[in-house]
Amino acid sequence: SQTIHQWPATLVQPVGSPLSLECTVEGTSNPNLYWYRQAAGRGLQLLFYSIGIDQISSEVPQNLSASRPQDRQFILSSKKLLLSDSGFYLCAWSLSGSAEQYFGPGTRLTVT
Amino acid sequence: AQKITQTQPGMFVQEKEAVTLDCTYDTSDQSYGLFWYKQPSSGEMIFLIYQGSYDEQNATEGRYSLNFQKARKSANLVISASQLGDSAMYFCAMREVPFQAGTALIFGKGTTLSVSS
């Protein structure tokens, strides 16, 4: 069966510090991968998606970036965090052409 | 543009009772999919049920059923025989068909369900 992992689970970082969040998927090959952000009291907003290694598309302009160095690894990064980057970050995967997206456990980021 | 509206910020129900969570949507797409996700306090988004706009029958998954009324653009979630473990935030979402990677899930703001004994 497929599983999706995210780490860290929680993170507190000062403004201006770098960020690296990691997501890995097991039990499937060539998945579509997604990074979403959930602000407090809101639904999810798609940040990035990837259809393959080194193939990243951004949905919203921001100071975040994403990379996919391996088929089942998706990384969310920032060189300098802003207060507005605080939120709950969720990684998700789906099979190409499939309806459902399956989410990881999420990372709660607080920028102070 | 696609939009999901969930008008109930909070719902309260007793154990073993049924509850309906409302969802209306707006889209100009001819084909689309409608989803419900559950988010417990741990934060993980758990996929519950899916309905395609082209499906004639309402989707069911165990205690979950989706009351799809296309003409009214509504996709309400019905949970039968509520359990204490059903207490969570519930999100309605939609996605354009075909399901290409770049077609994002568009989420509503969610409804908090509280089940009491």
Coordinates of C-alpha atoms in Angstrom, one line a residue, chain B residues 16-19 62-65 78-83 86:
Chain B
K16 CA -25.9 7.6 16.3
E17 CA -27.8 10.5 14.6
A18 CA -27.4 11.4 10.9
V19 CA -26.0 14.7 9.9
G62 CA -19.8 3.1 4.2
R63 CA -21.5 5.6 6.5
Y64 CA -20.8 8.5 4.0
S65 CA -23.0 9.4 1.1
V78 CA -24.5 12.8 4.7
I79 CA -23.0 10.9 7.6
S80 CA -25.3 8.3 9.0
A81 CA -25.0 7.0 12.6
S82 CA -22.5 9.5 13.8
Q83 CA -19.7 8.4 16.0
D86 CA -16.4 11.8 13.4

